[in-house]
Amino acid sequence: MASYRAAATLIARYLARHEFVEGVYLHRSVATGEVSFGQSDIDLLLVLNSPEQGAAMASEMAQLFGDVSRLLRLHPGLLHLQIHDRQGLARWIRTDSYRGWMECYTARLAAGRASEFLPPSLRRRDALLWFSFTPGLFLSTAVRLASKRDQLKIATEMWSAYEFYRGWIETPDLTRGQAQSRAIQKGEPAGLLRAMADAGEALKFIAELAEMLHADLLPRLAPLDEPLVFRAPMPPRRLEQCFILLPAKRFRLPDILGESLEPWAILATPELLHLYIKYVQPFSYWYMPPKVLKLGISPPDLLDYVRSCRFFLQDNFLRNAGFAHMYPRAPGATVAVAEYALPYLEDGLRPPVPSEQQLLAFFEGPDDIYELYGRHFERIYWQSRRHLERLEGIAARMESGSQTADA
């Protein structure tokens, strides 16, 4: 742990030498002390010293990418950066109250000047996004690399999100150790306790958890008899995505051939995919094949589209290119999909499936990270800000109407 902290602090000081960097923080596992030597990323959060009129910081982002490229030559894949401007940090914490609250209590300043981390009012619903998003982000990689450690990590974080959503804990767990200690004290859930004793049981527990939450929230699905592998667009993030769908009873090794998994594939049971579509990627419903829809996967609600757009338009997601992934077209596609959907959402309509020409146009853009920040990012950033203002207005009206109806 000490070596990770020392390396992270040195990198933080190197990045903080720029005048436009306000502060660099240790976050996630490096901040909480739950690292595994040689496996954990060095997770850093940067806050840019950005005046309102220059908040896009396009040329500065290109400089940071050059720094990170040099650092990654020392250890490819070790460094993960989350980058905010001042306004974006505050907006992200408000929008994603579950992760934002955790960041407010765990981020540790490593270099530069401290920024304001104001804990948000917690919304239990925000935990549903991370319950569904965490396996979508990391599970196929954990299985492909045969990392039982990461499979247990994902299972623990999903259980913690589930407990918070159900109201069984007052605030989110700040560490996985908290969730696991509570499970040991309570003697449940049995699935997590099995996975803690044998991490090979983690996949089975993930499938059980997805079935439990799905039963609480969504219509029952027809059984999937055999595994289903397909490719489909997944806007706003990818033009083509590999999906691997397995029955819950077969969601385990060796039924999943980990070494054959593509990087970033979506590995899921039908229930987990349904949750992922509703709470994370509603636009992917457009492209689900008939075999999947026949299971009974229901179309997302209008508010699901609004919340997804607001989530992916946050400034840290727009700045992920070059720092968390190498897809320079993703920021522009995110803005383009939101721009397409907004008129329909403002009229109270579900966005219809775009034409093939429109879909391809969403993903037109730079092929190079330097080109993204040098020529396109300023426009993308300010478009995202305008879209967010409209989306926040739509969300406020929808949520107010929902509360009135509930009353």
CSV table of C-alpha atoms in Angstrom, one decimal:
chain,number,residue,atom,x,y,z
A,1,MET,CA,0.0,0.0,0.0
A,2,ALA,CA,2.8,2.4,0.9
A,3,SER,CA,4.4,1.9,-2.5
A,4,TYR,CA,1.2,2.7,-4.3
A,5,ARG,CA,0.6,5.8,-2.3
A,6,ALA,CA,4.2,6.9,-2.9
A,7,ALA,CA,4.0,6.3,-6.6
A,8,ALA,CA,0.6,8.1,-6.8
A,9,THR,CA,1.9,11.1,-4.9
A,10,LEU,CA,4.9,11.4,-7.2
A,11,ILE,CA,2.6,11.3,-10.3
A,12,ALA,CA,0.2,13.8,-8.7
A,13,ARG,CA,3.1,16.2,-8.1
A,14,TYR,CA,4.2,15.8,-11.7
A,15,LEU,CA,0.7,16.6,-13.0
A,16,ALA,CA,0.1,19.4,-10.6
A,17,ARG,CA,3.2,21.3,-11.9
A,18,HIS,CA,0.8,22.9,-14.5
A,19,GLU,CA,-0.7,26.2,-13.5
A,20,PHE,CA,-4.0,25.0,-14.9
A,21,VAL,CA,-4.2,22.1,-12.5
A,22,GLU,CA,-5.8,23.2,-9.2
A,23,GLY,CA,-5.4,19.9,-7.4
A,24,VAL,CA,-4.7,16.2,-7.7
A,25,TYR,CA,-6.4,13.7,-5.5
A,26,LEU,CA,-6.0,10.1,-4.7
A,27,HIS,CA,-9.3,8.4,-5.1
A,28,ARG,CA,-11.0,5.0,-5.2
A,29,SER,CA,-8.9,2.1,-3.9
A,30,VAL,CA,-5.7,4.1,-3.6
A,31,ALA,CA,-7.4,6.6,-1.4
A,32,THR,CA,-9.2,4.0,0.7
A,33,GLY,CA,-6.3,1.6,1.1
A,34,GLU,CA,-7.8,-1.4,-0.7
A,35,VAL,CA,-5.1,-2.0,-3.4
A,36,SER,CA,-3.6,-5.2,-4.6
A,37,PHE,CA,0.0,-4.9,-5.7
A,38,GLY,CA,0.4,-5.2,-9.4
A,39,GLN,CA,-3.3,-5.4,-10.1
A,40,SER,CA,-4.9,-2.2,-8.8
A,41,ASP,CA,-4.8,1.0,-10.9
A,42,ILE,CA,-3.3,4.2,-9.6
A,43,ASP,CA,-6.6,6.2,-9.5
A,44,LEU,CA,-6.3,10.0,-9.5
A,45,LEU,CA,-8.8,12.7,-9.7
A,46,LEU,CA,-7.7,16.1,-11.2
A,47,VAL,CA,-9.5,19.4,-10.8
A,48,LEU,CA,-8.7,22.0,-13.4
A,49,ASN,CA,-8.2,25.6,-12.4
A,50,SER,CA,-10.8,26.7,-15.0
A,51,PRO,CA,-12.5,30.1,-15.1
A,52,GLU,CA,-16.0,29.9,-16.4
A,53,GLN,CA,-15.2,31.3,-19.8
A,54,GLY,CA,-12.4,28.8,-20.3
A,55,ALA,CA,-13.8,25.7,-18.6
A,56,ALA,CA,-13.4,23.5,-21.7
A,57,MET,CA,-9.5,23.6,-21.3
A,58,ALA,CA,-9.0,22.0,-24.6
A,59,SER,CA,-5.3,22.7,-25.2
A,60,GLU,CA,-4.6,22.0,-21.6
A,61,MET,CA,-6.2,18.5,-22.0
A,62,ALA,CA,-3.8,17.8,-24.9
A,63,GLN,CA,-0.9,18.7,-22.6
A,64,LEU,CA,-2.2,16.3,-19.9
A,65,PHE,CA,-2.6,13.6,-22.4
A,66,GLY,CA,1.0,14.0,-23.4
A,67,ASP,CA,2.0,13.7,-19.8
A,68,VAL,CA,-0.1,10.6,-19.3
A,69,SER,CA,1.3,9.0,-22.5
A,70,ARG,CA,4.8,9.4,-21.1
A,71,LEU,CA,3.8,7.9,-17.7
A,72,LEU,CA,2.1,4.9,-19.3
A,73,ARG,CA,5.3,3.9,-21.1
A,74,LEU,CA,6.6,3.0,-17.7
A,75,HIS,CA,3.6,0.8,-16.8
A,76,PRO,CA,0.9,0.5,-19.5
A,77,GLY,CA,-2.6,0.3,-18.0
A,78,LEU,CA,-1.6,1.3,-14.5
A,79,LEU,CA,-2.9,4.9,-14.4
A,80,HIS,CA,-6.5,6.0,-14.5
A,81,LEU,CA,-7.5,9.6,-14.3
A,82,GLN,CA,-10.9,11.3,-13.7
A,83,ILE,CA,-10.7,14.9,-14.7
A,84,HIS,CA,-13.1,17.7,-13.8
A,85,ASP,CA,-13.3,21.5,-14.1
A,86,ARG,CA,-14.5,23.3,-11.0
A,87,GLN,CA,-18.1,23.7,-12.2
A,88,GLY,CA,-18.1,20.1,-13.5
A,89,LEU,CA,-17.0,18.7,-10.2
A,90,ALA,CA,-19.9,20.3,-8.4
A,91,ARG,CA,-22.4,19.3,-11.0
A,92,TRP,CA,-21.2,15.7,-11.1
A,93,ILE,CA,-21.4,15.3,-7.3
A,94,ARG,CA,-25.0,16.6,-7.4
A,95,THR,CA,-26.0,14.5,-10.4
A,96,ASP,CA,-24.4,11.2,-9.2
A,97,SER,CA,-25.2,11.4,-5.5
A,98,TYR,CA,-24.1,7.8,-4.8
A,99,ARG,CA,-20.6,8.0,-6.1
A,100,GLY,CA,-20.3,11.8,-5.5
A,101,TRP,CA,-21.0,11.3,-1.8
A,102,MET,CA,-18.4,8.6,-1.6
A,103,GLU,CA,-15.8,10.8,-3.3
A,104,CYS,CA,-16.5,13.7,-0.9
A,105,TYR,CA,-15.5,11.4,2.1
A,106,THR,CA,-12.6,9.4,0.5
A,107,ALA,CA,-10.7,11.7,-1.9
A,108,ARG,CA,-7.3,12.7,-0.5
A,109,LEU,CA,-5.4,15.7,-1.7
A,110,ALA,CA,-2.0,14.6,-3.0
A,111,ALA,CA,-0.7,17.8,-4.7
A,112,GLY,CA,-1.9,21.3,-5.5
A,113,ARG,CA,-4.7,23.2,-3.8
A,114,ALA,CA,-7.9,21.8,-2.2
A,115,SER,CA,-11.2,22.2,-4.0
A,116,GLU,CA,-14.6,22.2,-2.5
A,117,PHE,CA,-16.2,18.8,-2.2
A,118,LEU,CA,-19.7,19.4,-0.8
A,119,PRO,CA,-21.5,16.2,0.1
A,120,PRO,CA,-24.8,16.0,-1.8
A,121,SER,CA,-28.3,14.9,-0.6
A,122,LEU,CA,-28.3,11.2,-1.2
A,123,ARG,CA,-30.8,9.6,-3.5
A,124,ARG,CA,-31.2,5.9,-3.1
A,125,ARG,CA,-32.1,5.5,-6.8
A,126,ASP,CA,-28.6,6.5,-7.8
A,127,ALA,CA,-27.3,3.3,-6.4
A,128,LEU,CA,-29.3,1.4,-9.0
A,129,LEU,CA,-27.1,2.9,-11.7
A,130,TRP,CA,-23.9,1.7,-10.1
A,131,PHE,CA,-25.4,-1.7,-9.3
A,132,SER,CA,-26.0,-2.1,-13.0
A,133,PHE,CA,-23.0,-0.2,-14.4
A,134,THR,CA,-20.2,-1.8,-12.3
A,135,PRO,CA,-20.5,-5.3,-14.0
A,136,GLY,CA,-21.0,-3.7,-17.4
A,137,LEU,CA,-17.7,-1.8,-17.0
A,138,PHE,CA,-15.5,-4.4,-15.4
A,139,LEU,CA,-17.0,-8.0,-15.3
A,140,SER,CA,-15.9,-9.3,-18.7
A,141,THR,CA,-12.4,-8.0,-18.1
A,142,ALA,CA,-12.2,-9.7,-14.7
A,143,VAL,CA,-13.4,-13.0,-16.2
A,144,ARG,CA,-11.1,-12.7,-19.2
A,145,LEU,CA,-8.1,-12.1,-17.0
A,146,ALA,CA,-9.3,-14.9,-14.6
A,147,SER,CA,-9.1,-12.3,-11.7
A,148,LYS,CA,-11.1,-13.8,-8.9
A,149,ARG,CA,-10.1,-10.8,-6.8
A,150,ASP,CA,-11.9,-8.5,-9.2
A,151,GLN,CA,-14.9,-10.8,-9.5
A,152,LEU,CA,-15.3,-10.6,-5.7
A,153,LYS,CA,-14.7,-6.9,-5.8
A,154,ILE,CA,-17.6,-6.4,-8.3
A,155,ALA,CA,-19.9,-8.7,-6.3
A,156,THR,CA,-19.2,-6.8,-3.1
A,157,GLU,CA,-19.8,-3.4,-4.6
A,158,MET,CA,-23.0,-4.6,-6.2
A,159,TRP,CA,-24.2,-6.0,-2.8
A,160,SER,CA,-23.3,-2.7,-1.1
A,161,ALA,CA,-25.3,-0.7,-3.7
A,162,TYR,CA,-28.2,-3.1,-3.2
A,163,GLU,CA,-28.2,-2.7,0.5
A,164,PHE,CA,-28.2,1.1,0.2
A,165,TYR,CA,-31.0,1.1,-2.3
A,166,ARG,CA,-33.1,-1.1,-0.1
A,167,GLY,CA,-32.6,1.2,2.8
A,168,TRP,CA,-30.7,-1.4,4.9
A,169,ILE,CA,-27.8,1.0,5.4
A,170,GLU,CA,-28.1,4.7,5.9
A,171,THR,CA,-25.1,5.8,3.8
A,172,PRO,CA,-23.0,4.1,1.1
A,173,ASP,CA,-20.1,2.0,2.2
A,174,LEU,CA,-16.8,3.8,1.7
A,175,THR,CA,-14.8,0.6,1.4
A,176,ARG,CA,-15.5,-3.0,0.3
A,177,GLY,CA,-14.2,-4.0,3.7
A,178,GLN,CA,-17.2,-2.3,5.4
A,179,ALA,CA,-19.6,-4.3,3.3
A,180,GLN,CA,-17.8,-7.6,3.9
A,181,SER,CA,-17.4,-7.0,7.6
A,182,ARG,CA,-21.2,-6.3,7.9
A,183,ALA,CA,-21.9,-9.6,6.0
A,184,ILE,CA,-19.7,-11.5,8.4
A,185,GLN,CA,-21.4,-9.9,11.5
A,186,LYS,CA,-24.9,-10.6,10.1
A,187,GLY,CA,-24.1,-14.0,8.7
A,188,GLU,CA,-25.7,-13.1,5.4
A,189,PRO,CA,-26.0,-12.9,2.5
A,190,ALA,CA,-25.0,-16.5,2.0
A,191,GLY,CA,-23.8,-15.9,-1.6
A,192,LEU,CA,-21.4,-13.2,-0.6
A,193,LEU,CA,-20.1,-15.2,2.3
A,194,ARG,CA,-19.4,-18.1,-0.1
A,195,ALA,CA,-17.7,-15.8,-2.5
A,196,MET,CA,-15.5,-14.4,0.3
A,197,ALA,CA,-14.4,-17.9,1.1
A,198,ASP,CA,-14.0,-18.9,-2.5
A,199,ALA,CA,-13.9,-16.0,-5.0
A,200,GLY,CA,-14.9,-18.5,-7.7
A,201,GLU,CA,-18.4,-18.3,-6.3
A,202,ALA,CA,-18.6,-14.5,-7.1
A,203,LEU,CA,-20.2,-14.9,-10.5
A,204,LYS,CA,-23.0,-17.1,-9.1
A,205,PHE,CA,-23.7,-14.5,-6.4
A,206,ILE,CA,-23.8,-11.7,-9.0
A,207,ALA,CA,-26.4,-13.6,-11.0
A,208,GLU,CA,-28.4,-14.2,-7.8
A,209,LEU,CA,-28.3,-10.5,-6.9
A,210,ALA,CA,-29.4,-9.4,-10.4
A,211,GLU,CA,-32.4,-11.8,-10.1
A,212,MET,CA,-33.3,-10.4,-6.7
A,213,LEU,CA,-33.2,-6.7,-7.7
A,214,HIS,CA,-34.9,-7.4,-11.0
A,215,ALA,CA,-37.8,-9.1,-9.2
A,216,ASP,CA,-38.2,-6.0,-7.1
A,217,LEU,CA,-38.2,-3.5,-10.0
A,218,LEU,CA,-39.1,-5.0,-13.4
A,219,PRO,CA,-41.5,-7.5,-15.0
A,220,ARG,CA,-40.4,-11.1,-14.9
A,221,LEU,CA,-38.5,-12.4,-18.0
A,222,ALA,CA,-39.0,-15.6,-19.9
A,223,PRO,CA,-36.2,-18.1,-19.4
A,224,LEU,CA,-33.1,-18.0,-21.7
A,225,ASP,CA,-32.4,-21.6,-22.6
A,226,GLU,CA,-29.0,-21.2,-24.3
A,227,PRO,CA,-26.2,-18.6,-24.3
A,228,LEU,CA,-26.7,-15.8,-26.8
A,229,VAL,CA,-23.8,-13.8,-28.4
A,230,PHE,CA,-24.5,-10.9,-30.6
A,231,ARG,CA,-23.1,-7.5,-31.7
A,232,ALA,CA,-25.1,-4.3,-31.7
A,233,PRO,CA,-24.6,-0.6,-31.6
A,234,MET,CA,-24.6,0.8,-28.0
A,235,PRO,CA,-25.0,4.6,-28.3
A,236,PRO,CA,-23.9,6.9,-27.0
A,237,ARG,CA,-20.6,5.1,-26.2
A,238,ARG,CA,-19.9,2.6,-29.0
A,239,LEU,CA,-20.8,2.1,-32.6
A,240,GLU,CA,-20.5,-1.7,-32.1
A,241,GLN,CA,-20.6,-3.7,-28.8
A,242,CYS,CA,-20.3,-7.4,-28.2
A,243,PHE,CA,-22.9,-8.8,-25.8
A,244,ILE,CA,-22.7,-12.2,-24.2
A,245,LEU,CA,-25.9,-13.3,-22.5
A,246,LEU,CA,-26.1,-16.5,-20.4
A,247,PRO,CA,-28.8,-18.1,-18.3
A,248,ALA,CA,-28.4,-17.4,-14.6
A,249,LYS,CA,-27.8,-21.1,-13.9
A,250,ARG,CA,-24.8,-21.1,-16.3
A,251,PHE,CA,-23.3,-17.8,-15.1
A,252,ARG,CA,-20.2,-19.4,-13.8
A,253,LEU,CA,-16.8,-20.8,-14.8
A,254,PRO,CA,-16.1,-22.9,-16.8
A,255,ASP,CA,-19.3,-22.2,-18.8
A,256,ILE,CA,-17.8,-18.8,-19.6
A,257,LEU,CA,-14.7,-19.2,-21.6
A,258,GLY,CA,-12.9,-16.2,-20.2
A,259,GLU,CA,-9.9,-16.2,-22.6
A,260,SER,CA,-12.3,-15.9,-25.6
A,261,LEU,CA,-14.0,-12.7,-24.2
A,262,GLU,CA,-13.5,-9.5,-26.1
A,263,PRO,CA,-12.2,-6.5,-24.2
A,264,TRP,CA,-15.1,-4.4,-22.9
A,265,ALA,CA,-17.7,-7.1,-23.9
A,266,ILE,CA,-21.0,-6.9,-21.9
A,267,LEU,CA,-21.3,-10.1,-20.0
A,268,ALA,CA,-24.7,-10.6,-18.4
A,269,THR,CA,-27.7,-12.6,-17.5
A,270,PRO,CA,-31.0,-11.5,-19.0
A,271,GLU,CA,-31.9,-9.8,-15.7
A,272,LEU,CA,-28.6,-8.0,-15.5
A,273,LEU,CA,-28.9,-6.8,-19.1
A,274,HIS,CA,-32.5,-5.6,-18.5
A,275,LEU,CA,-31.3,-3.6,-15.5
A,276,TYR,CA,-28.3,-2.2,-17.5
A,277,ILE,CA,-30.6,-1.1,-20.3
A,278,LYS,CA,-33.0,0.7,-17.9
A,279,TYR,CA,-30.6,2.3,-15.5
A,280,VAL,CA,-27.5,2.9,-17.6
A,281,GLN,CA,-27.8,2.6,-21.4
A,282,PRO,CA,-31.5,3.0,-22.5
A,283,PHE,CA,-30.5,3.9,-26.0
A,284,SER,CA,-29.1,0.3,-26.5
A,285,TYR,CA,-32.8,-0.9,-26.4
A,286,TRP,CA,-33.0,0.4,-30.0
A,287,TYR,CA,-30.7,-2.4,-31.2
A,288,MET,CA,-31.6,-5.4,-29.1
A,289,PRO,CA,-32.2,-8.4,-31.4
A,290,PRO,CA,-35.7,-10.0,-31.4
A,291,LYS,CA,-34.5,-13.0,-29.4
A,292,VAL,CA,-33.6,-10.7,-26.6
A,293,LEU,CA,-36.8,-8.6,-26.7
A,294,LYS,CA,-38.9,-11.8,-26.7
A,295,LEU,CA,-37.6,-12.5,-23.2
A,296,GLY,CA,-39.8,-9.6,-22.1
A,297,ILE,CA,-37.3,-6.8,-21.8
A,298,SER,CA,-39.5,-3.7,-21.5
A,299,PRO,CA,-38.7,-0.3,-23.2
A,300,PRO,CA,-37.1,2.3,-21.0
A,301,ASP,CA,-39.2,5.2,-19.6
A,302,LEU,CA,-38.6,8.8,-20.7
A,303,LEU,CA,-36.9,9.6,-17.5
A,304,ASP,CA,-34.5,6.8,-18.0
A,305,TYR,CA,-33.3,8.5,-21.2
A,306,VAL,CA,-33.0,11.8,-19.5
A,307,ARG,CA,-31.0,10.4,-16.6
A,308,SER,CA,-28.7,8.5,-18.9
A,309,CYS,CA,-28.0,11.6,-21.0
A,310,ARG,CA,-27.3,13.7,-17.9
A,311,PHE,CA,-24.9,11.0,-16.5
A,312,PHE,CA,-22.8,10.6,-19.7
A,313,LEU,CA,-22.7,14.3,-20.4
A,314,GLN,CA,-20.9,15.0,-17.2
A,315,ASP,CA,-17.5,16.7,-17.8
A,316,ASN,CA,-15.5,13.8,-16.4
A,317,PHE,CA,-17.0,11.4,-19.0
A,318,LEU,CA,-16.3,13.8,-21.8
A,319,ARG,CA,-12.7,13.9,-20.7
A,320,ASN,CA,-12.3,10.1,-20.3
A,321,ALA,CA,-10.8,9.8,-23.8
A,322,GLY,CA,-7.0,9.3,-23.5
A,323,PHE,CA,-7.3,8.9,-19.7
A,324,ALA,CA,-9.7,6.0,-19.1
A,325,HIS,CA,-10.1,4.7,-22.7
A,326,MET,CA,-8.7,5.4,-26.1
A,327,TYR,CA,-11.9,6.1,-28.1
A,328,PRO,CA,-11.6,9.7,-29.4
A,329,ARG,CA,-15.1,9.7,-31.0
A,330,ALA,CA,-16.9,8.9,-27.8
A,331,PRO,CA,-17.3,12.5,-26.4
A,332,GLY,CA,-18.7,13.7,-29.7
A,333,ALA,CA,-21.1,10.8,-30.0
A,334,THR,CA,-22.4,11.4,-26.5
A,335,VAL,CA,-23.2,15.0,-27.4
A,336,ALA,CA,-24.7,14.0,-30.7
A,337,VAL,CA,-27.0,11.4,-29.3
A,338,ALA,CA,-28.3,13.8,-26.6
A,339,GLU,CA,-28.9,16.4,-29.3
A,340,TYR,CA,-30.9,13.9,-31.3
A,341,ALA,CA,-33.0,12.8,-28.3
A,342,LEU,CA,-33.7,16.2,-26.7
A,343,PRO,CA,-36.5,17.5,-28.9
A,344,TYR,CA,-38.4,14.2,-28.4
A,345,LEU,CA,-37.8,14.3,-24.6
A,346,GLU,CA,-39.0,17.9,-24.4
A,347,ASP,CA,-42.2,16.9,-26.1
A,348,GLY,CA,-42.7,13.9,-23.7
A,349,LEU,CA,-41.9,11.3,-26.4
A,350,ARG,CA,-39.5,8.4,-26.4
A,351,PRO,CA,-36.7,9.0,-29.0
A,352,PRO,CA,-37.3,6.8,-32.0
A,353,VAL,CA,-34.7,4.6,-33.5
A,354,PRO,CA,-32.4,6.8,-35.7
A,355,SER,CA,-31.8,5.9,-39.3
A,356,GLU,CA,-28.6,4.1,-40.2
A,357,GLN,CA,-27.2,7.3,-41.7
A,358,GLN,CA,-28.0,9.2,-38.4
A,359,LEU,CA,-26.4,6.5,-36.3
A,360,LEU,CA,-23.2,6.6,-38.4
A,361,ALA,CA,-23.2,10.4,-38.2
A,362,PHE,CA,-23.3,10.2,-34.3
A,363,PHE,CA,-19.9,8.5,-34.4
A,364,GLU,CA,-18.2,10.7,-37.0
A,365,GLY,CA,-15.2,12.4,-35.5
A,366,PRO,CA,-11.5,12.4,-34.8
A,367,ASP,CA,-9.4,9.3,-35.0
A,368,ASP,CA,-6.7,10.7,-32.7
A,369,ILE,CA,-6.8,11.9,-29.1
A,370,TYR,CA,-4.7,15.0,-29.9
A,371,GLU,CA,-7.0,15.9,-32.7
A,372,LEU,CA,-10.0,15.5,-30.3
A,373,TYR,CA,-8.6,18.0,-27.9
A,374,GLY,CA,-7.0,20.3,-30.4
A,375,ARG,CA,-9.8,20.7,-32.9
A,376,HIS,CA,-13.1,19.4,-31.5
A,377,PHE,CA,-13.3,19.4,-27.7
A,378,GLU,CA,-14.1,23.1,-27.2
A,379,ARG,CA,-17.3,22.7,-29.3
A,380,ILE,CA,-18.2,19.4,-27.7
A,381,TYR,CA,-17.8,20.8,-24.2
A,382,TRP,CA,-20.0,23.8,-24.7
A,383,GLN,CA,-22.6,21.8,-26.5
A,384,SER,CA,-22.7,19.4,-23.6
A,385,ARG,CA,-23.2,22.3,-21.1
A,386,ARG,CA,-26.2,23.6,-23.2
A,387,HIS,CA,-27.7,20.1,-23.4
A,388,LEU,CA,-27.3,19.6,-19.6
A,389,GLU,CA,-29.2,22.8,-18.9
A,390,ARG,CA,-32.1,21.6,-21.0
A,391,LEU,CA,-32.0,18.1,-19.6
A,392,GLU,CA,-32.0,19.4,-16.0
A,393,GLY,CA,-35.1,21.3,-16.8
A,394,ILE,CA,-36.8,18.3,-18.3
A,395,ALA,CA,-35.8,16.1,-15.3
A,396,ALA,CA,-37.1,18.7,-12.8
A,397,ARG,CA,-40.5,18.8,-14.5
A,398,MET,CA,-40.8,15.0,-14.8
A,399,GLU,CA,-39.7,14.3,-11.3
A,400,SER,CA,-42.0,17.0,-9.9
A,401,GLY,CA,-44.9,15.5,-11.8
A,402,SER,CA,-44.1,12.0,-10.6
A,403,GLN,CA,-44.0,13.2,-7.0
A,404,THR,CA,-47.4,15.0,-7.4
A,405,ALA,CA,-48.9,11.8,-8.9
A,406,ASP,CA,-47.5,9.7,-6.0
A,407,ALA,CA,-48.9,12.1,-3.5
